[in-house]
């Protein structure tokens, strides 16, 4: 037989667990977190590409020096590369968020199963 104090303790544990998981989900979906993921992914992409001397705008600096048309062509090409890299980063970030939310969903499901087991145990003892 489970004492009333133990029952309340278990119920409180389930409530707190659900609350923490919901808070974590909300935090992971916040604009601040999205921006952090994007910054981190950009930094990782730049490290992988070995970009040195980045001026902080997220684009690869022009390494060639030539006439204005060459410079314009290089800017257009680097903008295309930057846009492609940004799309890739965004897709990767979204995949990571999906994976994290899937993990959180599994945790919530496990807590639900635990609560169900506790409920069944209590019912069997009453």
Coordinates of N, CA, C and O in Angstrom, one line a residue:
X1 N 0.8 -1.2 0.0 CA 0.0 0.0 0.0 C 0.9 1.2 0.0 O 1.8 1.3 0.7
X2 N 0.5 2.2 -0.8 CA 1.3 3.5 -0.9 C 0.6 4.5 0.0 O -0.6 4.7 0.0
X3 N 1.4 5.1 0.8 CA 0.9 6.1 1.8 C 0.5 7.4 1.0 O 1.0 7.7 -0.1
X4 N -0.3 8.2 1.5 CA -0.8 9.4 0.9 C 0.4 10.4 0.6 O 0.4 11.0 -0.4
X5 N 1.3 10.4 1.5 CA 2.5 11.3 1.3 C 3.3 10.8 0.1 O 3.8 11.7 -0.7
X6 N 3.5 9.5 -0.1 CA 4.2 9.0 -1.2 C 3.4 9.3 -2.5 O 4.0 9.6 -3.5
X7 N 2.1 9.1 -2.5 CA 1.3 9.4 -3.6 C 1.4 10.9 -4.1 O 1.6 11.2 -5.2
X8 N 1.4 11.8 -3.1 CA 1.5 13.2 -3.4 C 2.9 13.5 -4.0 O 3.1 14.3 -4.9
X9 N 3.9 12.8 -3.4 CA 5.3 13.0 -3.9 C 5.4 12.6 -5.3 O 6.0 13.3 -6.1
X10 N 4.8 11.5 -5.7 CA 4.9 11.0 -7.1 C 4.1 11.9 -8.0 O 4.5 12.2 -9.1
X11 N 2.9 12.3 -7.6 CA 2.2 13.2 -8.4 C 2.9 14.5 -8.6 O 2.9 15.1 -9.8
X12 N 3.6 15.0 -7.6 CA 4.3 16.3 -7.7 C 5.5 16.1 -8.7 O 5.8 16.9 -9.5
X13 N 6.2 14.9 -8.6 CA 7.3 14.6 -9.5 C 6.8 14.6 -11.0 O 7.4 15.2 -11.8
X14 N 5.6 14.0 -11.2 CA 5.1 14.0 -12.6 C 4.7 15.4 -13.1 O 5.1 15.8 -14.2
X15 N 4.1 16.2 -12.2 CA 3.8 17.6 -12.5 C 5.1 18.4 -12.9 O 5.1 19.1 -13.8
X16 N 6.1 18.2 -12.0 CA 7.3 19.0 -12.2 C 8.0 18.5 -13.5 O 8.5 19.4 -14.2
X17 N 8.0 17.2 -13.8 CA 8.6 16.7 -15.0 C 7.9 17.3 -16.2 O 8.6 17.7 -17.2
X18 N 6.6 17.2 -16.2 CA 5.8 17.8 -17.4 C 6.1 19.2 -17.5 O 6.3 19.7 -18.7
X19 N 6.2 20.0 -16.4 CA 6.4 21.4 -16.5 C 7.8 21.7 -17.1 O 8.0 22.6 -17.9
X20 N 8.8 21.0 -16.6 CA 10.2 21.2 -17.1 C 10.3 20.8 -18.6 O 10.9 21.5 -19.4
X21 N 9.6 19.8 -19.0 CA 9.7 19.4 -20.4 C 9.0 20.4 -21.3 O 9.5 20.8 -22.3
X22 N 7.8 20.9 -20.8 CA 7.1 22.0 -21.6 C 7.9 23.2 -21.6 O 8.0 23.9 -22.7
X23 N 8.6 23.6 -20.5 CA 9.4 24.8 -20.5 C 10.6 24.6 -21.5 O 10.9 25.6 -22.2
X24 N 11.2 23.4 -21.5 CA 12.3 23.2 -22.5 C 11.8 23.3 -23.9 O 12.5 23.8 -24.7
X25 N 10.6 22.7 -24.2 CA 10.1 22.8 -25.6 C 9.9 24.3 -25.9 O 10.2 24.7 -27.1
X26 N 9.3 25.1 -25.0 CA 9.1 26.5 -25.3 C 10.4 27.2 -25.5 O 10.5 28.1 -26.5
X27 N 11.4 26.9 -24.7 CA 12.7 27.6 -24.9 C 13.3 27.2 -26.2 O 13.9 28.0 -26.9
X28 N 13.2 25.9 -26.6 CA 13.8 25.5 -27.9 C 13.1 26.1 -29.1 O 13.7 26.3 -30.1
X29 N 11.9 26.5 -28.9 CA 11.1 27.1 -30.0 C 11.2 28.7 -30.0 O 10.7 29.3 -30.9
X30 N 11.9 29.2 -29.0 CA 11.9 30.7 -28.9 C 12.8 31.3 -30.0 O 13.7 30.7 -30.5
X31 N 12.5 32.5 -30.3 CA 13.3 33.3 -31.3 C 14.7 33.4 -30.9 O 15.6 33.3 -31.7
X32 N 15.0 33.6 -29.6 CA 16.3 33.8 -29.1 C 17.1 32.5 -29.4 O 18.3 32.5 -29.8
X33 N 16.5 31.3 -29.2 CA 17.2 30.1 -29.4 C 17.4 29.8 -30.9 O 18.5 29.4 -31.3
X34 N 16.5 30.2 -31.7 CA 16.6 30.1 -33.2 C 17.8 30.9 -33.6 O 18.6 30.4 -34.5
X35 N 17.9 32.1 -33.1 CA 19.0 33.0 -33.5 C 20.3 32.4 -33.0 O 21.3 32.5 -33.8
X36 N 20.4 31.8 -31.8 CA 21.6 31.2 -31.3 C 22.0 30.0 -32.2 O 23.2 29.9 -32.6
X37 N 21.1 29.2 -32.6 CA 21.4 28.1 -33.4 C 21.9 28.5 -34.8 O 22.9 28.0 -35.3
X38 N 21.3 29.6 -35.3 CA 21.8 30.1 -36.6 C 23.2 30.7 -36.5 O 24.0 30.4 -37.3
X39 N 23.4 31.4 -35.4 CA 24.8 32.0 -35.2 C 25.8 30.8 -35.1 O 26.9 30.8 -35.7
X40 N 25.5 29.8 -34.3 CA 26.4 28.7 -34.1 C 26.6 27.9 -35.4 O 27.7 27.5 -35.6
X41 N 25.6 27.7 -36.1 CA 25.7 27.0 -37.4 C 26.6 27.8 -38.4 O 27.4 27.2 -39.1
X42 N 26.4 29.1 -38.4 CA 27.2 29.9 -39.3 C 28.7 29.8 -38.9 O 29.6 29.7 -39.8
X43 N 28.9 29.9 -37.6 CA 30.3 29.8 -37.1 C 30.9 28.5 -37.5 O 32.0 28.4 -37.9
X44 N 30.1 27.4 -37.3 CA 30.6 26.1 -37.6 C 30.9 26.0 -39.1 O 31.9 25.4 -39.5
X45 N 30.0 26.5 -39.9 CA 30.2 26.4 -41.4 C 31.4 27.2 -41.8 O 32.2 26.7 -42.6
X46 N 31.6 28.3 -41.2 CA 32.8 29.1 -41.5 C 34.1 28.4 -41.1 O 35.1 28.4 -41.8
X47 N 34.1 27.8 -39.9 CA 35.2 27.0 -39.5 C 35.5 25.8 -40.4 O 36.7 25.5 -40.8
X48 N 34.5 25.2 -40.8 CA 34.6 24.0 -41.8 C 35.2 24.5 -43.1 O 36.0 23.8 -43.7
X49 N 34.8 25.7 -43.6 CA 35.2 26.2 -44.8 C 36.6 26.8 -44.7 O 37.2 27.2 -45.7
X50 N 37.1 27.0 -43.5 CA 38.4 27.6 -43.3 C 38.4 29.1 -43.6 O 39.5 29.6 -44.0
X51 N 37.3 29.8 -43.4 CA 37.3 31.2 -43.8 C 38.1 32.0 -42.7 O 37.9 31.8 -41.5
X52 N 39.0 32.8 -43.2 CA 39.8 33.6 -42.4 C 39.6 35.0 -42.8 O 39.5 35.3 -44.0
X53 N 39.5 35.9 -41.9 CA 39.4 37.3 -42.2 C 37.9 37.7 -42.6 O 37.7 38.7 -43.3
X54 N 37.0 37.0 -42.1 CA 35.6 37.3 -42.3 C 35.3 38.6 -41.6 O 35.7 38.8 -40.5
X55 N 34.6 39.5 -42.4 CA 34.3 40.8 -41.8 C 33.1 40.8 -41.0 O 32.6 41.9 -40.7
X56 N 32.5 39.7 -40.6 CA 31.4 39.6 -39.7 C 30.0 39.7 -40.3 O 29.0 39.6 -39.7
X57 N 30.0 39.7 -41.7 CA 28.7 39.8 -42.3 C 28.2 38.5 -42.8 O 27.2 38.4 -43.5
X58 N 28.9 37.4 -42.5 CA 28.5 36.1 -42.9 C 28.9 35.7 -44.3 O 28.5 34.6 -44.8
X59 N 29.6 36.5 -45.0 CA 30.0 36.2 -46.4 C 31.5 36.0 -46.5 O 32.2 36.5 -45.7
X60 N 31.8 35.2 -47.5 CA 33.2 34.9 -47.7 C 33.8 36.2 -48.4 O 33.3 36.7 -49.3
X61 N 34.9 36.7 -47.9 CA 35.5 37.9 -48.5 C 36.1 37.6 -49.9 O 36.5 36.4 -50.1
X62 N 36.1 38.6 -50.8 CA 36.6 38.4 -52.1 C 38.1 38.3 -51.9 O 38.8 39.2 -51.4
X63 N 38.7 37.3 -52.5 CA 40.1 37.1 -52.4 C 40.8 37.6 -53.6 O 42.0 37.8 -53.6
X64 N 40.1 37.7 -54.7 CA 40.7 38.1 -56.0 C 40.6 39.6 -56.1 O 39.6 40.2 -55.6
X65 N 41.6 40.2 -56.6 CA 41.5 41.7 -56.9 C 41.6 41.8 -58.4 O 42.6 41.4 -59.0
X66 N 40.7 42.5 -58.9 CA 40.6 42.7 -60.4 C 39.8 43.9 -60.7 O 39.6 44.8 -59.9
X67 N 39.3 43.9 -62.0 CA 38.6 45.1 -62.4 C 37.2 45.0 -61.8 O 36.8 44.1 -61.1
X68 N 36.4 46.0 -62.0 CA 35.0 46.1 -61.4 C 34.1 45.0 -61.8 O 33.4 44.5 -61.0
X69 N 34.2 44.5 -63.1 CA 33.3 43.5 -63.5 C 33.7 42.2 -62.8 O 32.8 41.4 -62.5
X70 N 35.0 41.9 -62.6 CA 35.4 40.7 -62.0 C 34.9 40.8 -60.5 O 34.4 39.8 -60.0
X71 N 35.1 41.9 -59.9 CA 34.7 42.1 -58.5 C 33.2 41.9 -58.4 O 32.7 41.2 -57.5
X72 N 32.4 42.4 -59.3 CA 30.9 42.3 -59.3 C 30.6 40.8 -59.5 O 29.7 40.3 -58.8
X73 N 31.2 40.1 -60.4 CA 31.0 38.7 -60.6 C 31.3 37.9 -59.4 O 30.5 37.0 -59.0
X74 N 32.4 38.2 -58.8 CA 32.8 37.5 -57.5 C 31.8 37.8 -56.4 O 31.4 36.9 -55.7
X75 N 31.3 39.0 -56.3 CA 30.3 39.3 -55.3 C 29.0 38.6 -55.6 O 28.4 38.0 -54.6
X76 N 28.6 38.5 -56.8 CA 27.4 37.7 -57.1 C 27.5 36.3 -56.8 O 26.7 35.6 -56.3
X77 N 28.7 35.7 -57.2 CA 29.0 34.3 -56.9 C 29.1 34.1 -55.4 O 28.5 33.1 -54.9
X78 N 29.7 34.9 -54.7 CA 29.8 34.7 -53.2 C 28.5 34.9 -52.6 O 28.2 34.2 -51.6
X79 N 27.6 35.8 -53.1 CA 26.3 35.9 -52.5 C 25.5 34.7 -52.8 O 24.7 34.2 -51.9
X80 N 25.6 34.1 -53.9 CA 25.0 32.8 -54.2 C 25.5 31.7 -53.3 O 24.7 30.9 -52.8
X81 N 26.8 31.7 -53.1 CA 27.3 30.7 -52.2 C 26.9 30.9 -50.8 O 26.5 30.0 -50.0
X82 N 26.8 32.2 -50.4 CA 26.4 32.6 -49.0 C 24.9 32.2 -48.8 O 24.5 31.6 -47.8
X83 N 24.1 32.5 -49.9 CA 22.7 32.1 -49.8 C 22.5 30.6 -49.7 O 21.7 30.1 -48.9
X84 N 23.3 29.9 -50.5 CA 23.2 28.4 -50.5 C 23.7 27.9 -49.1 O 23.1 27.0 -48.5
X85 N 24.8 28.5 -48.6 CA 25.3 28.0 -47.3 C 24.2 28.4 -46.2 O 24.0 27.6 -45.3
X86 N 23.6 29.5 -46.3 CA 22.6 29.9 -45.3 C 21.4 28.9 -45.4 O 20.9 28.5 -44.3
X87 N 21.0 28.6 -46.6 CA 19.9 27.6 -46.7 C 20.3 26.3 -46.1 O 19.5 25.6 -45.3
X88 N 21.5 25.8 -46.3 CA 22.0 24.6 -45.8 C 22.1 24.7 -44.2 O 21.7 23.7 -43.5
X89 N 22.5 25.8 -43.7 CA 22.6 26.0 -42.3 C 21.2 26.0 -41.7 O 21.0 25.4 -40.6
X90 N 20.3 26.6 -42.3 CA 18.9 26.7 -41.8 C 18.3 25.3 -41.8 O 17.7 24.9 -40.8
X91 N 18.5 24.5 -42.9 CA 18.0 23.1 -42.9 C 18.6 22.3 -41.8 O 18.0 21.5 -41.2
X92 N 19.9 22.4 -41.6 CA 20.6 21.7 -40.6 C 20.1 22.1 -39.2 O 19.8 21.2 -38.3
X93 N 19.9 23.4 -39.0 CA 19.4 23.9 -37.7 C 18.0 23.3 -37.5 O 17.7 22.8 -36.4
X94 N 17.2 23.3 -38.5 CA 15.8 22.8 -38.3 C 15.8 21.3 -38.0 O 15.0 20.8 -37.2
X95 N 16.7 20.6 -38.7 CA 16.8 19.1 -38.4 C 17.3 18.9 -37.0 O 16.7 18.0 -36.3
X96 N 18.2 19.7 -36.5 CA 18.7 19.5 -35.1 C 17.5 19.9 -34.1 O 17.4 19.2 -33.1
X97 N 16.8 20.9 -34.4 CA 15.6 21.2 -33.6 C 14.6 20.1 -33.6 O 14.0 19.8 -32.5
X98 N 14.3 19.6 -34.8 CA 13.4 18.5 -34.9 C 13.9 17.3 -34.0 O 13.1 16.6 -33.3
X99 N 15.2 17.0 -34.1 CA 15.7 15.9 -33.3 C 15.6 16.1 -31.8 O 15.2 15.2 -31.1
X100 N 15.8 17.4 -31.4 CA 15.7 17.7 -30.0 C 14.3 17.6 -29.6 O 14.0 17.0 -28.5
X101 N 13.4 18.1 -30.4 CA 11.9 18.0 -30.0 C 11.5 16.6 -30.0 O 10.6 16.2 -29.2
X102 N 12.0 15.7 -30.9 CA 11.7 14.3 -30.9 C 12.1 13.7 -29.6 O 11.4 12.9 -29.0
X103 N 13.3 14.0 -29.1 CA 13.8 13.5 -27.9 C 13.0 14.0 -26.7 O 12.7 13.2 -25.8
X104 N 12.6 15.2 -26.7 CA 11.7 15.7 -25.7 C 10.3 15.0 -25.7 O 9.8 14.7 -24.7
X105 N 9.8 14.8 -26.9 CA 8.6 14.1 -27.0 C 8.7 12.7 -26.4 O 7.8 12.2 -25.7
X106 N 9.8 12.0 -26.7 CA 10.0 10.7 -26.1 C 10.0 10.8 -24.6 O 9.5 9.9 -23.9
X107 N 10.7 11.8 -24.1 CA 10.7 12.0 -22.6 C 9.4 12.2 -22.0 O 9.0 11.6 -21.0
X108 N 8.5 13.0 -22.7 CA 7.2 13.3 -22.2 C 6.4 12.0 -22.2 O 5.6 11.6 -21.3
X109 N 6.6 11.2 -23.3 CA 5.9 9.9 -23.4 C 6.3 9.0 -22.3 O 5.4 8.3 -21.7
X110 N 7.6 8.9 -22.0 CA 8.0 8.1 -20.9 C 7.4 8.5 -19.6 O 7.0 7.7 -18.7
X111 N 7.4 9.8 -19.3 CA 6.8 10.3 -18.1 C 5.3 9.9 -18.0 O 4.8 9.6 -17.0
X112 N 4.6 10.0 -19.2 CA 3.2 9.6 -19.2 C 3.1 8.1 -18.9 O 2.1 7.7 -18.1
X113 N 4.0 7.3 -19.4 CA 3.9 5.8 -19.1 C 4.2 5.6 -17.6 O 3.5 4.8 -16.9
X114 N 5.1 6.4 -17.0 CA 5.4 6.3 -15.6 C 4.2 6.7 -14.8 O 3.8 6.0 -13.8
X115 N 3.5 7.7 -15.2 CA 2.3 8.2 -14.5 C 1.2 7.1 -14.6 O 0.5 6.9 -13.6
X116 N 1.1 6.5 -15.7 CA 0.1 5.5 -15.9 C 0.4 4.3 -15.0 O -0.5 3.7 -14.4
X117 N 1.7 3.9 -15.0 CA 2.1 2.8 -14.1 C 1.8 3.1 -12.6 O 1.3 2.3 -11.9
X118 N 2.1 4.3 -12.2 CA 1.8 4.7 -10.8 C 0.3 4.7 -10.6 O -0.1 4.1 -9.5
X119 N -0.5 5.2 -11.5 CA -1.9 5.1 -11.4 C -2.4 3.7 -11.3 O -3.2 3.4 -10.4
X120 N -1.9 2.8 -12.1 CA -2.4 1.4 -12.1 C -2.0 0.7 -10.7 O -2.7 0.0 -10.1
X121 N -0.8 1.1 -10.3 CA -0.3 0.5 -9.0 C -1.2 1.0 -7.8 O -1.6 0.2 -7.0
X122 N -1.6 2.2 -7.9 CA -2.4 2.8 -6.8 C -3.8 2.1 -6.9 O -4.4 1.8 -5.9
X123 N -4.3 2.0 -8.1 CA -5.6 1.4 -8.3 C -5.6 0.0 -7.8 O -6.6 -0.5 -7.1
X124 N -4.6 -0.8 -8.0 CA -4.5 -2.2 -7.6 C -4.4 -2.3 -6.1 O -4.8 -3.3 -5.5
X125 N -3.9 -1.3 -5.4 CA -3.7 -1.3 -4.0 C -5.0 -0.8 -3.3 O -5.1 -1.0 -2.1
X126 N -5.8 -0.1 -4.0 CA -7.1 0.4 -3.3 C -8.2 -0.6 -3.3 O -8.4 -1.5 -3.8

